[in-house]
Coordinates of C-alpha atoms in Angstrom, one line a residue:
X1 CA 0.4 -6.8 28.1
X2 CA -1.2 -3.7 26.2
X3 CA 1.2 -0.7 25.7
X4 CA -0.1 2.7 25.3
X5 CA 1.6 3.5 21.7
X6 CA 2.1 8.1 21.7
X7 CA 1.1 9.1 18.0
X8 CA 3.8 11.1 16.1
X9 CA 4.0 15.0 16.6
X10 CA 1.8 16.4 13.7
X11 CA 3.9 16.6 10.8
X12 CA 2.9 18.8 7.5
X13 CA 3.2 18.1 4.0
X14 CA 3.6 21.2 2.2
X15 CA 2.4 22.4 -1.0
X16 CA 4.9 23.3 -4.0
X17 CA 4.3 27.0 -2.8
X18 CA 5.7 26.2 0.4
X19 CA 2.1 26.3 2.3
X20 CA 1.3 23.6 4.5
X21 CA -1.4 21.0 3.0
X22 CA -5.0 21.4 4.2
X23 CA -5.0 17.2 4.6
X24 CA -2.5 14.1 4.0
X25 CA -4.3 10.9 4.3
X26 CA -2.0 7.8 5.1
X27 CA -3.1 4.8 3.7
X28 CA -1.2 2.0 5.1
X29 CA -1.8 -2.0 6.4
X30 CA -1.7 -3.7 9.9
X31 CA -0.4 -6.8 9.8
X32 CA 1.0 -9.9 12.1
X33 CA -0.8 -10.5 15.7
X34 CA -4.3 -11.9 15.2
X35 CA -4.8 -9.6 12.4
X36 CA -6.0 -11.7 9.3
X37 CA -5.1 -15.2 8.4
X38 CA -2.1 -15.1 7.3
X39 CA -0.6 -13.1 10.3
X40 CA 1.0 -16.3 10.8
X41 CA 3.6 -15.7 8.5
X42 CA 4.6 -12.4 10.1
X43 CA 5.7 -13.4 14.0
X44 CA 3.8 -14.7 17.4
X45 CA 0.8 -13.5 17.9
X46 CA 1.2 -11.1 20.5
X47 CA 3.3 -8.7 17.9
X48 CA 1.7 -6.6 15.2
X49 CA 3.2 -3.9 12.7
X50 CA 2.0 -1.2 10.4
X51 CA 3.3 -0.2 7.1
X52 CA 3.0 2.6 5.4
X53 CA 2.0 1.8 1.1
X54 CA 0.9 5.4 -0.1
X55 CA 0.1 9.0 1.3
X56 CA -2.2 11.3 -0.5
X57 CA -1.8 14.9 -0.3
X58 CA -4.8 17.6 -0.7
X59 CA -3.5 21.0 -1.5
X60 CA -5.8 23.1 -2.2
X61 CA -8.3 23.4 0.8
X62 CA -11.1 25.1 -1.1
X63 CA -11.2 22.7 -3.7
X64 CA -11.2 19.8 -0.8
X65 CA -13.8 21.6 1.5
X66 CA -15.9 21.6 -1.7
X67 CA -15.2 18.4 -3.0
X68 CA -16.2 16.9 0.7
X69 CA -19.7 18.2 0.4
X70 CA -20.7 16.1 -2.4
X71 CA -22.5 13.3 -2.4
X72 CA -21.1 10.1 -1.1
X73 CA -21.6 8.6 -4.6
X74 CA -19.9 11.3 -6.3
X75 CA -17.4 11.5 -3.7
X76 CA -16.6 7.9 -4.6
X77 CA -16.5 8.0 -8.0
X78 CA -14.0 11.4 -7.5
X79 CA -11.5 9.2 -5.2
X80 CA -11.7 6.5 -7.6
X81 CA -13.1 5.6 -11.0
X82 CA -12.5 3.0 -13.5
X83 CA -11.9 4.3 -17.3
X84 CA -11.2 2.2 -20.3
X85 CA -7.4 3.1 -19.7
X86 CA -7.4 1.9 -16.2
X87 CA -8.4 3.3 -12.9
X88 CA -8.3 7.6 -12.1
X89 CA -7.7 9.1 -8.9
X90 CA -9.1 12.5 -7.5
X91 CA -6.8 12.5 -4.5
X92 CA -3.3 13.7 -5.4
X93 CA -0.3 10.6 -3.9
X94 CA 3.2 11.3 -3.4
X95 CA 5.8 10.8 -5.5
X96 CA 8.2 7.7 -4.9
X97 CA 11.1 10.5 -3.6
X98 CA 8.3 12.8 -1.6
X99 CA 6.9 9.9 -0.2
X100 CA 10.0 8.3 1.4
X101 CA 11.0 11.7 2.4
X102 CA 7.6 12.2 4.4
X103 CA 8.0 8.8 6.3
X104 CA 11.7 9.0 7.6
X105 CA 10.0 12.8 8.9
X106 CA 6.7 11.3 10.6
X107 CA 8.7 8.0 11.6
X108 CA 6.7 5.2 9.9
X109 CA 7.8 2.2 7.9
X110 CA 7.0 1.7 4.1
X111 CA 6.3 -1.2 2.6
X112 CA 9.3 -3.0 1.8
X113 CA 10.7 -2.5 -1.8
X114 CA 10.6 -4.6 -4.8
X115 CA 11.9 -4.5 -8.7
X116 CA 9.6 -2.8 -10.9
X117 CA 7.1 -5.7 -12.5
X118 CA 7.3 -4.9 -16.5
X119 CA 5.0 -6.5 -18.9
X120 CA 2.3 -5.3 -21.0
X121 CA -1.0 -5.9 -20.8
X122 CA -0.8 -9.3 -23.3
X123 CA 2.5 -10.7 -21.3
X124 CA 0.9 -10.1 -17.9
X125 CA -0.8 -13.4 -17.8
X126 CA -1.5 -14.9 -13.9
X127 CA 1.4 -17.4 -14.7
X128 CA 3.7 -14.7 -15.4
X129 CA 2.7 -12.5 -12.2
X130 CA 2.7 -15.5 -9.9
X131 CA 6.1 -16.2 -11.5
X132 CA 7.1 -13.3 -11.0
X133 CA 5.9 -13.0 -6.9
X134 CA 7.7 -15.9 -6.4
X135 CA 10.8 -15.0 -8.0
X136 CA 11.5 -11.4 -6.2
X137 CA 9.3 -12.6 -2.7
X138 CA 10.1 -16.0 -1.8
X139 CA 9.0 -15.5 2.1
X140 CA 7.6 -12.0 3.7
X141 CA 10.3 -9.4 4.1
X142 CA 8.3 -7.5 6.9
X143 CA 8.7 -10.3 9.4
X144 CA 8.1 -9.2 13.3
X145 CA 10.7 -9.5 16.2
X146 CA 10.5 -12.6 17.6
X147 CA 9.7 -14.7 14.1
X148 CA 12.8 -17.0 13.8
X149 CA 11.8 -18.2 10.3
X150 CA 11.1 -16.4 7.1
X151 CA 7.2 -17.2 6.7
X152 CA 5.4 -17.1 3.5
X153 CA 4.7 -13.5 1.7
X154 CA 1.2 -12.6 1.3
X155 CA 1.3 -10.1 -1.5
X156 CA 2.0 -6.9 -3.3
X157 CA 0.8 -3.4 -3.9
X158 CA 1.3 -3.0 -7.8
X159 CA 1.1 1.0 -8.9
X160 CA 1.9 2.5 -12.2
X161 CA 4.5 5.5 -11.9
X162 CA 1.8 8.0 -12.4
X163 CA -0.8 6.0 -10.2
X164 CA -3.3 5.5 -12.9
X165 CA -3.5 2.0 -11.6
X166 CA -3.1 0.5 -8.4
X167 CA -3.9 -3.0 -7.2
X168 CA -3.0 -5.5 -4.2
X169 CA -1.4 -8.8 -5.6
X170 CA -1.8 -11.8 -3.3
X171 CA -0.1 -14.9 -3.7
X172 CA -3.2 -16.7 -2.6
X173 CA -5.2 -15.6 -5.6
X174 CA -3.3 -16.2 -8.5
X175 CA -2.4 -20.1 -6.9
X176 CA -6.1 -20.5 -6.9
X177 CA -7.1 -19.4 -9.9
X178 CA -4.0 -21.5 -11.2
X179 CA -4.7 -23.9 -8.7
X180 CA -1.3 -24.1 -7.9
X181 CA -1.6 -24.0 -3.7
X182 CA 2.1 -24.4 -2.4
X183 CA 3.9 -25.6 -5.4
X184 CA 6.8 -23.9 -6.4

């Protein structure tokens, strides 16, 4: 049985001089049902959820209106570029405090939090991430009503604190390239 779901009432986020923002982009994940894969490992398959990982906020609506006439490959490259110190972002995200903030307003579920991941760019080997996901996410901890057992975690979303880096961490791809399927 399909249910009709009602979007939220439009809610704003406002920039620092009080003025509503011309755009906020949620950028979120489906998952469980028949989703991917490993929806499995979320519920049954008739239930699917949606998590909320980051929300972008455009503040200044000429800027935007102009940056959105570019061309797509410049519009890209402005939303995301890699630079010898990591990746850069055009599109302004929320702060950790802002963002929470915005979601208990509008209603919607984060992603489930985890301990900061410290290690610098020699100790951040793939045995010492995939240590470190199995350590602090031993089963999925955005399971579905209706799943009676914890199933198996598919990932993260690693940021820096200034988002000059972001990047999906899946337990799948580190145990391949350690072939290390399962073992624990």
């Amino acid at each position: 049985m399909r249910r009709r779901v009602r979007p939220p009432a439009p809610v704003r986020v406002h920039t620092a001089a009080g003025q509503p923002a011309p755009l906020t982009v949620l950028f979120g994940e489906f998952y469980g049902g028949k989703v991917t894969g490993n929806s499995k490992y979320y519920g049954p398959p008739t239930q699917v959820g949606f998590r909320v990982f980051d929300v972008a906020a455009f503040s200044d609506a000429d800027a935007l209106a102009t940056q959105l006439q570019a061309d797509i490959r410049d519009l890209s490259t402005w939303r995301e570029t890699e630079t010898p110190t990591g990746l850069r972002y055009g599109q302004h995200f929320l702060p950790e405090t802002a963002l929470a903030a915005y979601l208990a307003q509008v209603g919607l579920p984060a992603v489930p939090p985890l301990p900061t991941f410290t290690a610098s760019a020699d100790e951040a080997t793939h045995e010492s991430v995939l240590d470190w996901l199995r350590q602090h996410l031993p089963h999925t901890q955005a399971a579905l009503p209706g799943h009676t057992e914890p199933g198996r975690a598919e990932g993260v979303i690693l940021r820096t604190a200034d988002r000059s880096a972001i990047v999906k961490v899946r337990f799948e791809d580190y145990e391949r390239t350690l072939n290390q399927r399962g073992k624990k």
